[in-house]
Coordinates of C-alpha atoms in Angstrom, one line a residue:
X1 CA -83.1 -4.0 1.7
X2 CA -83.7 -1.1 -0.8
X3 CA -82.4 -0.6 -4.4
X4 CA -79.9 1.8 -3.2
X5 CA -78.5 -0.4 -0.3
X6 CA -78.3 -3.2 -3.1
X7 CA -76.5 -0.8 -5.5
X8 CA -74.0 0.2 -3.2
X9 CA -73.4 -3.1 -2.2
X10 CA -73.2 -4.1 -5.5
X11 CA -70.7 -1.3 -6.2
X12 CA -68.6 -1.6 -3.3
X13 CA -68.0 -5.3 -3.9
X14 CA -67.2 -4.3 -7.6
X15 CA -64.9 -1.5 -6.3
X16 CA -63.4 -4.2 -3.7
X17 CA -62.7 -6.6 -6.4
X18 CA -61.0 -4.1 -8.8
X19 CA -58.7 -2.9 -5.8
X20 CA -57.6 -6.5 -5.3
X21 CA -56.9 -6.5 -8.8
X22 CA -55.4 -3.7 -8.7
X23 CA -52.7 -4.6 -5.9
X24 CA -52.5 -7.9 -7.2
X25 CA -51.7 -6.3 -10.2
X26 CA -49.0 -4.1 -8.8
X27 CA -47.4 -7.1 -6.9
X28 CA -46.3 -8.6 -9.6
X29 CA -45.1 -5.3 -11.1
X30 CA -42.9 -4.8 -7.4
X31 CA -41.5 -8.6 -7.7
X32 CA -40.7 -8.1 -11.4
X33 CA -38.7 -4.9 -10.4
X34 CA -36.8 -6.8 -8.3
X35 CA -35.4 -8.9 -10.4
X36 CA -34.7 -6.3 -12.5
X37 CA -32.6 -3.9 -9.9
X38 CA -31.0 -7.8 -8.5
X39 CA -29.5 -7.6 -12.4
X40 CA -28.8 -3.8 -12.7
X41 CA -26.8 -4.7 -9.2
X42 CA -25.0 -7.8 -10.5
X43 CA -24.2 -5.8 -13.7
X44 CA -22.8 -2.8 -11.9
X45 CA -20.7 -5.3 -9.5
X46 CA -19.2 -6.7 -12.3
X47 CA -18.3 -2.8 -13.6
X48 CA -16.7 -2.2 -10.2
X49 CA -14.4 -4.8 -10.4
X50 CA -13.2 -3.8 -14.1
X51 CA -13.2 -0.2 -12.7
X52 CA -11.0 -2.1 -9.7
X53 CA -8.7 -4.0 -12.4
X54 CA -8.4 -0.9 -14.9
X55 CA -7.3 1.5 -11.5
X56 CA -4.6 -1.3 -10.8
X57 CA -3.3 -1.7 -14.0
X58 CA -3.1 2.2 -14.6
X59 CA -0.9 2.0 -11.6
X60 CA 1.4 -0.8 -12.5
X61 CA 1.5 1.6 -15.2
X62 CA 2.3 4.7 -13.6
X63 CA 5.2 2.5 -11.5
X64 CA 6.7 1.4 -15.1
X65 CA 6.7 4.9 -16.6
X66 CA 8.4 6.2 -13.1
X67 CA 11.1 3.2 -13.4
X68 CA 11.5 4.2 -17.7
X69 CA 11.7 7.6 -16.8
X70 CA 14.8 6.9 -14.2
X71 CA 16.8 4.7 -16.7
X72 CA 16.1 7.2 -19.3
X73 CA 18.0 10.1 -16.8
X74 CA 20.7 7.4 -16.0
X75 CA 20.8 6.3 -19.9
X76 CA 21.5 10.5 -20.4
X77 CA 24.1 10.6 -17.7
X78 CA 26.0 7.5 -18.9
X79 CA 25.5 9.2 -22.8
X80 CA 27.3 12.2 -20.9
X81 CA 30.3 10.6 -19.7
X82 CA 30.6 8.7 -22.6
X83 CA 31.0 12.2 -25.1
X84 CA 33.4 13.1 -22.3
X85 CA 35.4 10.4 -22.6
X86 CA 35.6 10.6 -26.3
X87 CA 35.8 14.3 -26.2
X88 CA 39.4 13.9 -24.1
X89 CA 40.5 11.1 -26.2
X90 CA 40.1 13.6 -29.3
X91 CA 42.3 16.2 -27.7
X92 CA 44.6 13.6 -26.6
X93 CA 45.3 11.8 -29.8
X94 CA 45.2 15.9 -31.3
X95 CA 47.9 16.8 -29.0
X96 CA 50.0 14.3 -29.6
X97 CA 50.3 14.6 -33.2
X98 CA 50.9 18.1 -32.5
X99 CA 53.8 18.1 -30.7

């Protein structure tokens, strides 16, 4: 064997050595970011279902503005009627102490 075959075996199990390190190395950075993202997607579950809760209550909401809004135009009505009643009791009750 010459010094150069001996350097390069040298250097190649050197070079083999720091690769295994190397992916050994990024193995454990894979596994950690895993864990991470399994959070990230556990976190953003739980924002779906508020986002799910928030969109149901914002209708229940939208249904009890629709039902105000109709007792509010049946509320005006009934106020209408009611001013025309009292309007023809005042010209009644004028009318008769008129004549």
């Amino acid at each position: 064997m010459t010094v150069a075959e001996a350097i390069i075996g040298v250097l190649g199990a050197g070079i083999l050595g720091l690769l295994g390190f190397f992916l050994s190395s990024i193995k454990s950075d894979i596994r950690a970011l895993g864990t991470r993202l399994d959070r990230h997607e556990e976190f953003l579950g739980d924002i779906r279902e508020r986002l799910a809760r928030i969109e149901a209550t914002q209708e229940a909401h939208g249904h009890l503005l629709a039902d105000h809004g109709r007792l509010l135009a049946d509320h005006g009505r009934l106020l209408a009627q009611v001013m025309g009643h009292g309007e023809r009791i005042a010209a009644l009750e004028g009318a008769a102490y008129a004549g």
